[in-house]
Coordinates of C-alpha atoms in Angstrom, one line a residue:
M19 CA 111.7 94.9 51.9
A20 CA 113.6 96.9 54.5
D21 CA 114.6 95.0 57.7
I22 CA 112.2 95.6 60.6
S23 CA 112.2 93.7 63.9
S24 CA 109.3 92.1 65.6
E25 CA 110.0 94.2 68.7
F26 CA 109.8 97.4 66.6
I27 CA 106.5 96.2 65.2
L28 CA 105.2 95.7 68.7
F29 CA 106.4 99.2 69.7
L30 CA 104.6 100.7 66.7
E31 CA 101.4 98.7 67.2
K32 CA 101.0 99.9 70.8
N33 CA 102.2 103.4 70.5
Y34 CA 101.9 104.6 66.9
P35 CA 99.0 102.6 65.4
D36 CA 98.9 104.6 62.2
D37 CA 102.5 103.9 61.4
F38 CA 101.9 100.2 62.4
R39 CA 99.2 99.9 59.8
R40 CA 101.3 101.6 57.1
A41 CA 104.3 99.3 57.9
T42 CA 102.4 96.1 57.9
V43 CA 100.3 96.3 54.7
S44 CA 101.1 93.5 52.2
D45 CA 102.5 95.7 49.5
V46 CA 104.4 98.1 51.7
K47 CA 107.4 99.7 49.9
D48 CA 110.9 99.9 51.4
E49 CA 110.9 103.7 51.4
V50 CA 107.8 103.7 53.6
I51 CA 109.5 101.3 56.0
N52 CA 112.7 103.3 56.0
S53 CA 110.8 106.6 56.6
I54 CA 109.0 105.1 59.6
I55 CA 112.2 103.7 61.1
S56 CA 113.9 107.0 60.7
R57 CA 111.1 109.0 62.3
R58 CA 110.5 106.6 65.2
S59 CA 113.9 105.2 66.0
A60 CA 114.6 107.7 68.8
N61 CA 111.2 107.0 70.3
F62 CA 111.9 103.3 70.0
K63 CA 115.2 103.6 71.9
V64 CA 113.4 105.4 74.7
W65 CA 110.7 102.7 74.7
Q66 CA 113.4 100.0 75.0
K67 CA 114.9 101.6 78.1
V68 CA 111.6 101.6 80.0
P69 CA 111.7 98.8 82.5
Q70 CA 109.8 95.7 81.3
W71 CA 107.6 95.5 84.4
I72 CA 106.2 98.9 83.6
K73 CA 105.6 98.0 80.0
N74 CA 103.9 94.8 81.1
G75 CA 101.6 96.8 83.4
C76 CA 100.5 99.3 80.7
G77 CA 100.3 96.9 77.8
D78 CA 103.5 98.2 76.2
R79 CA 101.9 101.7 75.8
I80 CA 104.1 104.4 77.1
P81 CA 103.0 108.1 77.4
K82 CA 104.0 110.3 74.5
E83 CA 105.8 112.8 76.8
V84 CA 108.1 110.0 77.8
L85 CA 108.7 108.7 74.3
N86 CA 109.5 112.2 72.9
G87 CA 111.7 113.1 75.8
S88 CA 109.5 115.8 77.5
K89 CA 109.6 113.6 80.6
S90 CA 112.6 111.6 81.6
I91 CA 112.4 107.8 82.1
K92 CA 113.7 108.3 85.7
V93 CA 110.8 110.7 86.6
F94 CA 108.3 108.4 84.9
V95 CA 109.4 105.3 86.8
A96 CA 109.4 107.2 90.1
E97 CA 105.8 108.3 89.4
I98 CA 104.8 104.7 88.6
K99 CA 106.4 103.4 91.7
T100 CA 104.6 106.0 93.9
E101 CA 101.3 105.2 92.3
H102 CA 102.0 101.5 92.7
R103 CA 103.0 101.9 96.4
Q104 CA 99.8 104.0 97.1
R105 CA 97.7 101.3 95.5
T106 CA 99.3 98.5 97.4
Q107 CA 98.7 100.3 100.7
K108 CA 95.1 100.7 99.8
V109 CA 94.7 97.1 98.8
Q110 CA 96.6 96.0 102.0
K111 CA 94.2 97.9 104.2
T112 CA 91.2 96.5 102.5
V113 CA 92.5 93.0 102.4
S114 CA 93.3 93.2 106.1
T115 CA 89.8 94.4 106.9
G116 CA 88.3 91.7 104.7
L117 CA 90.3 89.0 106.4
E118 CA 88.8 90.1 109.7
F119 CA 85.3 89.9 108.3
L120 CA 86.2 86.4 107.0
A121 CA 87.4 85.4 110.4
L122 CA 84.1 86.6 111.9
G123 CA 82.5 83.9 109.7
Y124 CA 81.2 85.8 106.8
T125 CA 81.2 84.1 103.4
V126 CA 83.9 85.0 100.9
N127 CA 81.8 87.3 98.7
T128 CA 80.2 89.1 101.6
A129 CA 83.6 89.7 103.3
A130 CA 85.1 91.0 100.1
K131 CA 82.1 93.4 99.4
L132 CA 82.0 94.6 103.0
A133 CA 85.7 95.3 103.0
K134 CA 85.6 97.2 99.6
N135 CA 82.6 99.3 100.8
K136 CA 84.3 100.2 104.0
D137 CA 87.4 101.2 102.0
I138 CA 85.3 103.5 99.8
R139 CA 83.6 105.1 102.7
A140 CA 86.9 105.6 104.5
R141 CA 88.3 107.5 101.5
M142 CA 85.2 109.6 101.4
F143 CA 85.5 110.6 105.1
E144 CA 89.2 111.3 104.6
Y145 CA 88.4 113.5 101.6
E146 CA 85.8 115.4 103.7
N147 CA 88.1 115.7 106.7
N148 CA 90.8 117.2 104.5
G149 CA 88.5 120.0 103.5
G150 CA 86.9 118.4 100.4
V151 CA 83.3 119.3 99.6
M152 CA 81.0 116.3 99.4
T153 CA 78.7 116.6 96.4
P154 CA 75.1 115.4 96.6
E155 CA 76.1 112.5 94.4
M156 CA 78.9 111.5 96.8
R157 CA 76.6 111.7 99.8
L158 CA 74.1 109.6 98.0
R159 CA 76.8 107.1 97.1
R160 CA 77.8 106.9 100.8
M161 CA 74.3 106.2 101.9
E162 CA 73.9 103.6 99.2
L163 CA 77.1 101.8 100.5
F164 CA 75.6 101.8 104.0
E165 CA 72.3 100.4 102.7
E166 CA 74.2 97.8 100.6
D167 CA 76.1 96.7 103.8
R168 CA 72.8 96.4 105.7
R169 CA 71.3 94.2 102.9
L170 CA 74.5 92.1 102.8
L171 CA 74.4 91.5 106.6
M172 CA 70.7 90.8 106.5
Q173 CA 71.1 88.3 103.7
E174 CA 74.3 86.8 105.1
G175 CA 72.7 86.3 108.5
R176 CA 69.4 85.0 107.3
E177 CA 71.0 82.5 104.9
N178 CA 74.3 81.5 106.6
Q179 CA 74.7 82.8 110.2
P180 CA 71.5 82.6 112.3
E181 CA 73.6 83.1 115.4
K182 CA 74.4 86.7 114.2
Y183 CA 71.1 87.3 112.6
I184 CA 69.1 86.6 115.8
L185 CA 70.9 89.5 117.5
L186 CA 70.2 91.8 114.6
L187 CA 66.5 90.8 114.8
A188 CA 66.6 91.7 118.5
E189 CA 67.9 95.1 117.7
R190 CA 65.2 95.6 115.1
L191 CA 62.6 94.5 117.7
R192 CA 64.1 97.1 120.1
R193 CA 63.7 99.9 117.5
N194 CA 60.2 98.7 116.7
Q195 CA 59.3 98.8 120.4
K196 CA 60.5 102.4 120.8
R197 CA 58.4 103.3 117.7
L198 CA 55.4 101.7 119.3
E199 CA 55.8 103.7 122.4
R200 CA 55.7 107.0 120.4
I201 CA 52.8 106.2 118.1
D202 CA 49.4 107.5 118.7
D203 CA 47.7 106.9 115.4
P204 CA 45.7 103.6 115.6
R205 CA 46.5 102.5 112.0
R206 CA 50.3 103.1 112.4
K207 CA 50.2 101.4 115.8
A208 CA 48.5 98.3 114.3
E209 CA 51.2 98.2 111.6
A210 CA 53.9 98.4 114.3
E211 CA 52.2 95.6 116.3
M212 CA 52.2 93.4 113.1
K213 CA 55.9 94.1 112.6
K214 CA 56.6 93.2 116.2
A215 CA 54.8 89.9 115.8
A216 CA 56.7 89.1 112.6
L217 CA 60.1 89.9 114.2
E218 CA 59.3 87.7 117.2
R219 CA 58.3 84.8 114.9
E220 CA 61.6 85.2 113.0
I221 CA 63.6 85.3 116.2
L222 CA 62.0 81.9 117.2
E223 CA 62.8 80.6 113.7
M224 CA 66.4 81.5 114.1
K225 CA 66.4 79.9 117.5
D226 CA 65.2 76.7 116.0
R227 CA 67.8 76.8 113.2
I228 CA 70.6 77.4 115.7
I229 CA 69.5 74.4 117.8
A230 CA 69.0 72.2 114.8
G231 CA 72.4 73.1 113.4
G232 CA 74.2 72.8 116.7
R233 CA 75.4 76.3 116.4
Q234 CA 75.1 77.3 120.1
G235 CA 78.8 77.4 120.5
L236 CA 79.1 79.8 117.6
L237 CA 76.4 81.9 119.2
V238 CA 78.3 82.1 122.5
E239 CA 81.5 83.0 120.7
Y240 CA 79.8 85.7 118.7
L241 CA 78.0 87.2 121.8
Q242 CA 81.4 87.5 123.5
T243 CA 82.8 89.8 120.9
E244 CA 83.0 93.5 121.6
F245 CA 80.7 94.3 118.6
A246 CA 78.0 92.0 119.9
Q247 CA 78.4 93.2 123.5
K248 CA 77.8 96.8 122.4
R249 CA 74.7 95.8 120.5
M250 CA 73.3 93.8 123.4
N251 CA 73.9 96.8 125.7
R252 CA 71.3 98.7 123.7
L253 CA 68.6 96.0 124.5
T254 CA 66.4 97.1 127.4
G255 CA 63.1 96.3 129.0
D256 CA 60.8 93.7 127.5
V257 CA 63.0 93.2 124.5
L258 CA 66.0 92.3 126.7
A259 CA 63.9 90.0 128.8
R260 CA 62.5 88.2 125.8
F261 CA 65.9 87.9 124.1
T262 CA 67.3 86.5 127.4
E263 CA 64.5 83.9 127.5
V264 CA 65.3 82.8 123.9
L265 CA 69.0 82.5 124.7
A266 CA 68.1 80.5 127.8
D267 CA 66.1 78.1 125.6
M268 CA 69.3 77.4 123.7
G269 CA 71.3 76.9 126.9
V270 CA 73.0 80.3 126.6
K271 CA 73.4 82.7 129.5
I272 CA 74.2 86.4 128.8
E273 CA 77.4 87.5 130.5
R274 CA 79.3 90.8 130.2
V275 CA 82.9 90.6 129.0
N276 CA 85.6 93.2 129.3
D277 CA 86.5 95.5 126.5
E278 CA 89.4 93.3 125.2
R279 CA 88.7 92.0 121.7
T280 CA 87.8 88.4 121.5
L281 CA 89.0 88.3 117.9
D282 CA 92.7 88.3 118.7
R283 CA 95.5 87.0 116.5
E284 CA 95.4 83.4 117.8
H285 CA 91.7 83.2 117.2
M286 CA 92.1 84.4 113.6
V287 CA 94.9 82.0 112.9
E288 CA 92.8 79.1 114.1
T289 CA 89.8 80.2 112.1
F290 CA 91.9 80.4 108.9
K291 CA 93.6 77.1 109.5
K292 CA 90.2 75.4 109.8
D293 CA 89.0 76.6 106.5
Y294 CA 92.0 77.1 104.2
S295 CA 89.9 77.1 101.0
R296 CA 87.7 80.1 102.1
V297 CA 90.8 82.2 102.7
N298 CA 92.1 81.2 99.2
K299 CA 88.8 82.1 97.6
F300 CA 88.8 85.4 99.5
I301 CA 92.2 86.4 98.2
V302 CA 91.0 85.7 94.7
A303 CA 87.8 87.7 95.2
M304 CA 89.7 90.7 96.6
K305 CA 92.1 90.7 93.6
S306 CA 89.2 90.6 91.2
R307 CA 87.7 93.6 93.0
Y308 CA 90.8 95.5 92.3
D309 CA 90.6 94.9 88.5
G310 CA 93.1 92.0 88.6
Y311 CA 95.6 93.9 90.6
N312 CA 98.2 91.4 91.8
T313 CA 99.4 91.9 95.3
G314 CA 101.3 88.6 95.3
L315 CA 99.3 87.8 98.5
G316 CA 98.4 84.1 99.0
V317 CA 96.9 81.9 101.6
K318 CA 100.3 80.8 102.9
D319 CA 101.0 84.5 103.7
V320 CA 97.8 84.7 105.7
L321 CA 98.6 81.5 107.6
G322 CA 102.2 82.5 108.3
M323 CA 101.1 84.4 111.3
E324 CA 104.1 83.4 113.4
Q325 CA 106.0 86.1 111.4
G326 CA 103.9 88.9 113.1
S327 CA 100.5 90.4 113.3
L328 CA 98.0 90.0 110.5
S329 CA 98.5 93.5 109.2
N330 CA 102.3 93.1 109.3
V331 CA 102.2 89.8 107.4
V332 CA 100.0 91.3 104.7
N333 CA 101.9 94.5 104.5
N334 CA 105.3 92.9 104.5
R335 CA 104.3 90.6 101.6
I336 CA 102.9 93.4 99.5
M337 CA 105.9 95.7 100.2
Q338 CA 108.2 92.8 99.3
R339 CA 106.5 92.8 95.9
V340 CA 107.0 96.5 95.6
N341 CA 110.7 96.2 96.4
E342 CA 111.1 93.4 93.8
L343 CA 110.0 96.0 91.2
N344 CA 112.9 98.4 91.9
V345 CA 114.9 99.4 88.8

């Protein structure tokens, strides 16, 4: 039998499956092997010159236009690097957003989903702002993402963060109150009154859970964030008075804060250090949401904040990985 290397067999298997099958049958003749080697040797030499990191990334399958010389290896590598860099930038932005959600106290899965949804919506808005026409399907998808976020936040708050959920309930109570003021139909008014009573009961339930869990400190910390302050500014009249009473029952007094974000770098670092495992799980969750895409980002990189801001740390680590792939 004619001599044929295992590397050549791999090349055939991934790029020319018909030739691979012909070359690997049990009773293959030497002239068949020689014919395949002769026909594919030039393609094989090109395949060998392609950087191994690219072959690893595409499962050793190289586009036919590269193998037959229509596109040079240099151009092909440049395109892969550009695609890789664009993807790392997208992942970096989403990971950074997700880490902020994580620092706000959301669970790993919720933070990852919220970050990914926000990234998808941002790309939709960018597409639209650049003159792209949003199809009805795209608009529906965007609304579905907003609805999914709403469900995630409701579930997260109800199950894990009563200190955040209680403010969300107050907002819903505010909207219900405005609806009550506009309704004239007796049946619809009765439904709104029942909804109001249900929301008030749920607010009291969250109050009891906050007290029982000793989460008043977390409540104060959350209410001091810019996000919570903006939401509280929308509470008025009876709803504001009732919510203020509920907070007072927990020993919490509403105070306005300036516009400076409470969630600064030092706060995020301390949050991460207190729960190293959650950050680690989050990194794994984000990688899985990008189809196993490996940014090289780990918990130590997140905790190494002394090197710079969160975005810089994440970005530097990812760009380091890109630079390591230079040919």
